[in-house]
Amino acid sequence: MIAGHATRGATEGYAESFGAQCAPGHYSDFLNLHLKLSSLGIGTFPGAADDATDGAVASIVERALLAGINVIDTAVHYRYGRALVAVRAGLERALAAGVAREQMFVAVKGGFLLFPEGPPSSLEQWFDAHIASRGLGTRADLAGAQLLAAPYIAWQLEFARAALGLSTLDAFLIDQPEGHIAAVGKEKANRKLARAFAVLEQAVKDGRIRCYGVSTFDGMRVETDHALFESIASLQGLAEGAARTAWRDERARHHFRIVQLPFNPAMTEGFTRFSQATGQGNVGSTIQAAHQLRAYVMASHTLGKGRFAIDDPLAATMPGLANAAQRALQFARSTPGIGSALAGLSSPAHLEDLLAVARTPPLARQEYLGFYRRAG
């Protein structure tokens, strides 16, 4: 197991060394910990479950880390567990080439069922044999292919650490917890989430992760009165209770520090929809509220699963960038309040677009806001 985790001094050194090839403004400050994280990150969802994709992902991770991109995002269930192994290969190559473990930030998502052999013919039979029989969860904890059960989250965390070969994960995110609201209602879903947070607070206490959070799809883009709405302040309230339980201290502070949500030219609700209360008498967008509540924002789906590598709603803007994908990446990473914009990559050629944006300064605030004035 590779020891260590991202640290302030090491990430600052990374920005000055490996990041010297990137443009000014490329690094964001991770709130509370003051880590220097790249404004663009590597996602590892796309691609087939085959050796060729494994090799491509490993190469992408290695090259990105050597080129000033120090944020890597993956998940236990991606490509039936193969993404973790490919990421590990890329990390090990980057380490051998001189990138220190303390200079990189590795985030892992959990909560979806892992099918190592591919989707089963009978989910119920597979679940009973592989999950229920091992005490990892019950059918009552299941919403589609999502399992929000504390024992399963604990198992996935350990699976990820072993597969990646990392003693400490920089972050562990519960993936799309709002799916359970639709299945059992918000009150029951929150009770499940609180128990999962207690597992993650214990993992922080044990040094197995540094922080945790949630990765949402709908939950932080919908209106406040929507059934699937997720409040950052409420989630942090659950985390506070979990911290007191895990640390056995009524003054314990939680380690809920990341929110992830989709953001692209067609999904701008995180910036434009004022739906989140901050607990300070204010209401703001998800991105604004996260900043006030000291949570780091990661943008997912920045290319809309490849849509914005083809469609170009930002055509005739950003003349210094070569194509639709670069413009979409620049749009997301330039959004005030977004710390890191993730792009899911499985082709080394697509990494070139991401690196081209990294070598370009983010848009100035007024230039960015001009997109919304034109849209209005």
CSV table of C-alpha atoms in Angstrom, one decimal, residues 37-373:
chain,number,residue,atom,x,y,z
A,37,LEU,CA,-5.9,21.3,-6.9
A,38,SER,CA,-6.0,21.6,-10.7
A,39,SER,CA,-9.1,23.3,-12.2
A,40,LEU,CA,-9.5,20.3,-14.5
A,41,GLY,CA,-9.6,16.7,-13.4
A,42,ILE,CA,-9.6,13.3,-14.9
A,43,GLY,CA,-12.8,11.2,-14.7
A,44,THR,CA,-12.6,7.5,-15.4
A,45,PHE,CA,-16.1,6.4,-16.3
A,46,PRO,CA,-16.1,6.0,-20.1
A,47,GLY,CA,-15.0,3.0,-22.1
A,48,ALA,CA,-15.5,-0.7,-22.5
A,49,ALA,CA,-14.5,-3.3,-19.9
A,50,ASP,CA,-11.5,-4.5,-21.8
A,51,ASP,CA,-7.7,-4.5,-21.7
A,52,ALA,CA,-7.4,-1.8,-24.3
A,53,THR,CA,-9.4,0.6,-22.3
A,54,ASP,CA,-7.5,-0.3,-19.1
A,55,GLY,CA,-4.3,0.6,-20.9
A,56,ALA,CA,-5.7,3.8,-22.3
A,57,VAL,CA,-6.9,5.0,-18.9
A,58,ALA,CA,-3.6,4.1,-17.2
A,59,SER,CA,-1.8,6.2,-19.8
A,60,ILE,CA,-4.2,9.1,-19.4
A,61,VAL,CA,-3.8,9.2,-15.6
A,62,GLU,CA,0.0,9.0,-15.9
A,63,ARG,CA,0.3,11.7,-18.5
A,64,ALA,CA,-2.2,14.0,-16.8
A,65,LEU,CA,-0.3,13.8,-13.5
A,66,LEU,CA,2.9,14.7,-15.3
A,67,ALA,CA,1.3,17.6,-17.1
A,68,GLY,CA,-0.2,19.6,-14.2
A,69,ILE,CA,-3.5,17.7,-13.6
A,70,ASN,CA,-3.5,16.4,-10.1
A,71,VAL,CA,-7.2,15.6,-9.5
A,72,ILE,CA,-8.2,12.0,-10.4
A,73,ASP,CA,-11.8,10.9,-9.9
A,74,THR,CA,-13.0,7.3,-10.1
A,75,ALA,CA,-15.6,4.9,-8.6
A,76,VAL,CA,-15.8,1.4,-7.4
A,77,HIS,CA,-18.4,0.3,-10.0
A,78,TYR,CA,-16.8,2.0,-13.0
A,79,ARG,CA,-16.3,-0.5,-15.8
A,80,TYR,CA,-17.2,-3.3,-13.4
A,81,GLY,CA,-14.3,-2.4,-11.1
A,82,ARG,CA,-11.6,-2.3,-13.8
A,83,ALA,CA,-11.3,1.5,-13.6
A,84,LEU,CA,-9.7,1.2,-10.2
A,85,VAL,CA,-7.0,-1.2,-11.5
A,86,ALA,CA,-6.3,1.0,-14.5
A,87,VAL,CA,-6.0,4.1,-12.3
A,88,ARG,CA,-3.6,2.3,-10.0
A,89,ALA,CA,-1.4,1.5,-13.0
A,90,GLY,CA,-1.4,5.1,-14.0
A,91,LEU,CA,-0.7,6.3,-10.5
A,92,GLU,CA,2.3,3.9,-10.1
A,93,ARG,CA,3.8,5.1,-13.4
A,94,ALA,CA,3.4,8.7,-12.4
A,95,LEU,CA,5.0,8.0,-9.0
A,96,ALA,CA,7.9,6.3,-10.7
A,97,ALA,CA,8.3,9.3,-12.9
A,98,GLY,CA,8.6,11.6,-9.9
A,99,VAL,CA,5.2,12.8,-8.9
A,100,ALA,CA,4.8,12.3,-5.1
A,101,ARG,CA,1.7,10.7,-3.6
A,102,GLU,CA,1.3,13.9,-1.5
A,103,GLN,CA,1.0,16.0,-4.7
A,104,MET,CA,-2.1,14.2,-6.1
A,105,PHE,CA,-5.8,14.2,-5.0
A,106,VAL,CA,-7.6,10.9,-5.6
A,107,ALA,CA,-11.4,10.8,-5.1
A,108,VAL,CA,-13.4,7.6,-5.1
A,109,LYS,CA,-17.2,7.3,-5.4
A,110,GLY,CA,-19.2,4.4,-3.9
A,111,GLY,CA,-22.8,3.3,-3.5
A,112,PHE,CA,-23.6,1.6,-6.8
A,113,LEU,CA,-23.4,-2.2,-6.8
A,114,LEU,CA,-20.2,-3.6,-8.2
A,115,PHE,CA,-20.7,-6.4,-10.7
A,116,PRO,CA,-17.2,-7.8,-11.3
A,117,GLU,CA,-18.5,-10.3,-13.9
A,118,GLY,CA,-20.9,-7.9,-15.6
A,119,PRO,CA,-24.6,-7.3,-15.0
A,120,PRO,CA,-26.3,-10.5,-13.6
A,121,SER,CA,-29.2,-12.2,-15.2
A,122,SER,CA,-31.1,-12.0,-12.0
A,123,LEU,CA,-30.4,-9.0,-9.7
A,124,GLU,CA,-32.4,-10.5,-6.9
A,125,GLN,CA,-30.5,-13.8,-6.9
A,126,TRP,CA,-27.1,-12.1,-7.3
A,127,PHE,CA,-27.9,-9.7,-4.4
A,128,ASP,CA,-28.9,-12.5,-2.1
A,129,ALA,CA,-25.8,-14.5,-2.9
A,130,HIS,CA,-23.2,-11.7,-2.9
A,131,ILE,CA,-24.6,-9.0,-0.6
A,132,ALA,CA,-27.3,-10.2,1.8
A,133,SER,CA,-25.5,-13.4,2.6
A,134,ARG,CA,-22.4,-11.5,3.7
A,135,GLY,CA,-24.3,-9.0,5.8
A,136,LEU,CA,-23.5,-6.1,3.6
A,137,GLY,CA,-27.1,-4.9,3.1
A,138,THR,CA,-30.7,-5.9,2.6
A,139,ARG,CA,-33.1,-5.4,-0.2
A,140,ALA,CA,-34.7,-2.6,1.8
A,141,ASP,CA,-31.4,-0.7,1.3
A,142,LEU,CA,-31.5,-1.1,-2.4
A,143,ALA,CA,-32.8,1.5,-5.0
A,144,GLY,CA,-32.2,0.1,-8.4
A,145,ALA,CA,-28.5,-0.7,-8.6
A,146,GLN,CA,-27.7,1.6,-5.7
A,147,LEU,CA,-27.1,0.2,-2.2
A,148,LEU,CA,-27.0,2.7,0.6
A,149,ALA,CA,-26.1,0.5,3.5
A,150,ALA,CA,-23.3,1.3,6.0
A,151,PRO,CA,-21.7,-2.1,5.8
A,152,TYR,CA,-21.6,-2.0,2.0
A,153,ILE,CA,-20.1,1.5,2.0
A,154,ALA,CA,-17.5,0.3,4.5
A,155,TRP,CA,-16.7,-2.7,2.2
A,156,GLN,CA,-16.5,-0.5,-0.9
A,157,LEU,CA,-14.1,1.8,0.8
A,158,GLU,CA,-11.8,-1.0,1.7
A,159,PHE,CA,-12.1,-2.5,-1.8
A,160,ALA,CA,-11.1,0.8,-3.3
A,161,ARG,CA,-8.1,1.2,-1.1
A,162,ALA,CA,-6.9,-2.3,-1.9
A,163,ALA,CA,-7.5,-2.0,-5.7
A,164,LEU,CA,-5.8,1.4,-5.9
A,165,GLY,CA,-3.0,0.4,-3.6
A,166,LEU,CA,-3.5,3.6,-1.5
A,167,SER,CA,-3.3,3.5,2.3
A,168,THR,CA,-5.4,6.8,2.4
A,169,LEU,CA,-7.9,8.1,-0.1
A,170,ASP,CA,-8.1,11.8,-0.3
A,171,ALA,CA,-11.9,11.7,-0.6
A,172,PHE,CA,-14.8,9.2,-0.7
A,173,LEU,CA,-18.1,10.3,-2.1
A,174,ILE,CA,-21.5,8.7,-1.8
A,175,ASP,CA,-22.8,8.5,-5.4
A,176,GLN,CA,-26.3,9.9,-6.1
A,177,PRO,CA,-27.9,9.4,-2.7
A,178,GLU,CA,-31.0,11.2,-4.0
A,179,GLY,CA,-31.9,7.9,-5.8
A,180,HIS,CA,-32.9,6.5,-2.4
A,181,ILE,CA,-35.3,9.5,-1.7
A,182,ALA,CA,-37.4,8.3,-4.7
A,183,ALA,CA,-37.4,4.8,-3.3
A,184,VAL,CA,-38.1,5.3,0.4
A,185,GLY,CA,-38.6,9.0,1.0
A,186,LYS,CA,-36.3,11.7,2.3
A,187,GLU,CA,-36.5,10.8,6.0
A,188,LYS,CA,-35.6,7.2,5.6
A,189,ALA,CA,-33.0,8.0,3.0
A,190,ASN,CA,-31.4,10.5,5.4
A,191,ARG,CA,-31.2,7.9,8.2
A,192,LYS,CA,-29.3,5.6,5.8
A,193,LEU,CA,-27.1,8.4,4.7
A,194,ALA,CA,-26.3,9.4,8.3
A,195,ARG,CA,-25.2,5.8,9.1
A,196,ALA,CA,-23.0,5.9,6.0
A,197,PHE,CA,-21.5,9.2,7.1
A,198,ALA,CA,-20.7,7.6,10.4
A,199,VAL,CA,-18.7,4.9,8.6
A,200,LEU,CA,-16.8,7.6,6.7
A,201,GLU,CA,-16.1,9.7,9.8
A,202,GLN,CA,-14.6,6.6,11.4
A,203,ALA,CA,-12.5,6.1,8.3
A,204,VAL,CA,-11.2,9.7,8.7
A,205,LYS,CA,-10.5,9.0,12.3
A,206,ASP,CA,-8.6,5.8,11.3
A,207,GLY,CA,-6.6,7.6,8.6
A,208,ARG,CA,-8.1,5.6,5.7
A,209,ILE,CA,-9.7,8.7,4.1
A,210,ARG,CA,-9.1,12.4,4.5
A,211,CYS,CA,-12.7,13.7,3.8
A,212,TYR,CA,-15.9,12.7,2.2
A,213,GLY,CA,-19.0,14.2,0.5
A,214,VAL,CA,-21.7,13.4,-2.1
A,215,SER,CA,-21.8,13.2,-5.9
A,216,THR,CA,-25.2,14.1,-7.1
A,217,PHE,CA,-27.0,14.1,-10.5
A,218,ASP,CA,-30.4,15.7,-9.9
A,219,GLY,CA,-30.2,16.5,-6.2
A,220,MET,CA,-28.4,19.8,-6.3
A,221,ARG,CA,-29.9,21.0,-9.6
A,222,VAL,CA,-33.6,20.7,-8.9
A,223,GLU,CA,-35.8,23.3,-7.2
A,224,THR,CA,-36.0,23.4,-3.5
A,225,ASP,CA,-39.5,21.9,-3.4
A,226,HIS,CA,-38.6,19.0,-5.7
A,227,ALA,CA,-38.7,15.6,-4.0
A,228,LEU,CA,-35.1,14.8,-4.9
A,229,PHE,CA,-33.7,18.1,-3.7
A,230,GLU,CA,-30.5,17.8,-1.5
A,231,SER,CA,-29.6,20.6,0.9
A,232,ILE,CA,-25.9,21.0,1.6
A,233,ALA,CA,-26.7,22.5,5.0
A,234,SER,CA,-28.9,19.5,5.8
A,235,LEU,CA,-26.2,17.0,4.6
A,236,GLN,CA,-23.7,18.8,6.8
A,237,GLY,CA,-26.1,18.5,9.7
A,238,LEU,CA,-26.2,14.7,9.2
A,239,ALA,CA,-22.4,14.8,9.0
A,240,GLU,CA,-22.2,16.7,12.3
A,241,GLY,CA,-24.2,13.9,14.0
A,242,ALA,CA,-22.0,11.3,12.4
A,243,ALA,CA,-18.8,13.0,13.6
A,244,ARG,CA,-20.1,13.1,17.2
A,245,THR,CA,-20.9,9.4,17.0
A,246,ALA,CA,-17.6,8.4,15.4
A,247,TRP,CA,-15.3,10.6,17.5
A,248,ARG,CA,-17.4,10.3,20.7
A,249,ASP,CA,-17.1,14.0,21.2
A,250,GLU,CA,-20.0,16.5,21.2
A,251,ARG,CA,-17.6,19.2,19.8
A,252,ALA,CA,-16.3,17.0,17.0
A,253,ARG,CA,-16.3,18.7,13.6
A,254,HIS,CA,-17.4,16.8,10.5
A,255,HIS,CA,-15.3,16.1,7.5
A,256,PHE,CA,-18.0,16.6,4.8
A,257,ARG,CA,-16.1,18.7,2.4
A,258,ILE,CA,-17.0,17.9,-1.2
A,259,VAL,CA,-20.1,18.3,-3.4
A,260,GLN,CA,-20.1,17.1,-6.9
A,261,LEU,CA,-22.8,17.9,-9.5
A,262,PRO,CA,-23.2,18.0,-13.3
A,263,PHE,CA,-22.3,21.3,-15.0
A,264,ASN,CA,-22.1,22.0,-18.7
A,265,PRO,CA,-23.7,24.5,-21.2
A,266,ALA,CA,-27.0,22.6,-20.9
A,267,MET,CA,-26.9,22.0,-17.1
A,268,THR,CA,-26.1,25.3,-15.4
A,269,GLU,CA,-28.5,25.0,-12.5
A,270,GLY,CA,-25.7,24.8,-10.0
A,271,PHE,CA,-24.8,28.4,-10.8
A,272,THR,CA,-28.1,29.9,-11.9
A,273,ARG,CA,-30.7,28.3,-9.6
A,274,PHE,CA,-31.0,29.9,-6.1
A,275,SER,CA,-32.1,26.9,-4.1
A,276,GLN,CA,-29.7,26.4,-1.2
A,277,ALA,CA,-30.0,27.9,2.3
A,278,THR,CA,-26.6,28.5,3.8
A,279,GLY,CA,-27.6,28.6,7.4
A,280,GLN,CA,-26.6,32.2,7.6
A,281,GLY,CA,-30.0,33.6,6.6
A,282,ASN,CA,-29.0,33.6,2.9
A,283,VAL,CA,-30.2,31.7,-0.1
A,284,GLY,CA,-27.9,31.1,-3.0
A,285,SER,CA,-27.0,28.7,-5.8
A,286,THR,CA,-25.5,25.3,-5.0
A,287,ILE,CA,-22.1,26.7,-5.9
A,288,GLN,CA,-22.5,29.8,-3.8
A,289,ALA,CA,-23.8,27.9,-0.8
A,290,ALA,CA,-21.0,25.4,-1.0
A,291,HIS,CA,-18.5,28.2,-0.8
A,292,GLN,CA,-20.2,29.7,2.2
A,293,LEU,CA,-20.5,26.3,3.9
A,294,ARG,CA,-16.8,25.5,3.2
A,295,ALA,CA,-17.4,22.7,0.7
A,296,TYR,CA,-15.3,22.2,-2.4
A,297,VAL,CA,-17.3,21.9,-5.7
A,298,MET,CA,-16.4,19.4,-8.4
A,299,ALA,CA,-18.2,19.6,-11.7
A,300,SER,CA,-19.1,16.4,-13.4
A,301,HIS,CA,-20.5,15.7,-16.9
A,302,THR,CA,-18.7,18.7,-18.3
A,303,LEU,CA,-18.8,17.2,-21.8
A,304,GLY,CA,-22.3,15.8,-21.3
A,305,LYS,CA,-21.0,12.2,-21.9
A,306,GLY,CA,-19.5,13.3,-25.2
A,307,ARG,CA,-22.3,15.5,-26.4
A,308,PHE,CA,-20.4,18.7,-26.1
A,309,ALA,CA,-17.4,17.3,-27.9
A,310,ILE,CA,-19.7,17.4,-31.0
A,311,ASP,CA,-22.4,19.9,-30.3
A,312,ASP,CA,-21.0,23.4,-29.9
A,313,PRO,CA,-23.4,25.9,-28.2
A,314,LEU,CA,-20.4,28.1,-27.5
A,315,ALA,CA,-19.3,28.3,-31.1
A,316,ALA,CA,-18.0,31.8,-32.1
A,317,THR,CA,-16.8,32.3,-28.5
A,318,MET,CA,-13.3,31.7,-27.0
A,319,PRO,CA,-11.5,32.0,-30.3
A,320,GLY,CA,-8.2,30.9,-28.8
A,321,LEU,CA,-9.6,27.4,-28.3
A,322,ALA,CA,-9.7,24.8,-31.1
A,323,ASN,CA,-13.0,22.9,-30.8
A,324,ALA,CA,-16.3,22.3,-29.0
A,325,ALA,CA,-14.8,20.1,-26.3
A,326,GLN,CA,-12.2,22.7,-25.3
A,327,ARG,CA,-14.8,25.4,-25.1
A,328,ALA,CA,-17.1,23.2,-23.0
A,329,LEU,CA,-14.2,22.5,-20.6
A,330,GLN,CA,-13.2,26.1,-20.4
A,331,PHE,CA,-16.8,27.1,-19.7
A,332,ALA,CA,-17.1,24.7,-16.8
A,333,ARG,CA,-13.7,25.3,-15.2
A,334,SER,CA,-14.1,29.1,-15.5
A,335,THR,CA,-17.4,29.1,-13.5
A,336,PRO,CA,-16.9,31.1,-10.3
A,337,GLY,CA,-16.9,28.8,-7.4
A,338,ILE,CA,-16.2,25.5,-9.2
A,339,GLY,CA,-12.9,24.1,-7.9
A,340,SER,CA,-12.3,21.3,-10.4
A,341,ALA,CA,-14.2,20.4,-13.6
A,342,LEU,CA,-14.0,16.7,-14.4
A,343,ALA,CA,-13.9,15.2,-17.8
A,344,GLY,CA,-14.4,11.5,-18.3
A,345,LEU,CA,-11.7,10.2,-20.7
A,346,SER,CA,-10.8,6.8,-22.1
A,347,SER,CA,-8.9,8.0,-25.3
A,348,PRO,CA,-5.5,9.5,-24.9
A,349,ALA,CA,-6.3,11.7,-27.9
A,350,HIS,CA,-9.1,13.4,-25.9
A,351,LEU,CA,-6.6,14.2,-23.1
A,352,GLU,CA,-5.0,16.7,-25.6
A,353,ASP,CA,-8.1,18.9,-25.4
A,354,LEU,CA,-8.0,19.0,-21.7
A,355,LEU,CA,-4.3,19.8,-21.6
A,356,ALA,CA,-4.9,22.6,-24.1
A,357,VAL,CA,-7.4,24.2,-21.8
A,358,ALA,CA,-5.1,23.8,-18.8
A,359,ARG,CA,-2.5,25.8,-20.8
A,360,THR,CA,-5.1,28.6,-21.3
A,361,PRO,CA,-6.0,31.0,-18.5
A,362,PRO,CA,-9.6,30.6,-17.2
A,363,LEU,CA,-12.1,33.2,-18.5
A,364,ALA,CA,-12.3,36.5,-16.6
A,365,ARG,CA,-15.4,36.8,-14.4
A,366,GLN,CA,-17.0,39.4,-16.5
A,367,GLU,CA,-16.3,37.5,-19.7
A,368,TYR,CA,-17.9,34.4,-18.2
A,369,LEU,CA,-21.0,36.2,-17.0
A,370,GLY,CA,-21.4,37.6,-20.5
A,371,PHE,CA,-22.6,34.1,-21.6
A,372,TYR,CA,-25.7,34.5,-19.3
A,373,ARG,CA,-26.4,38.0,-20.5
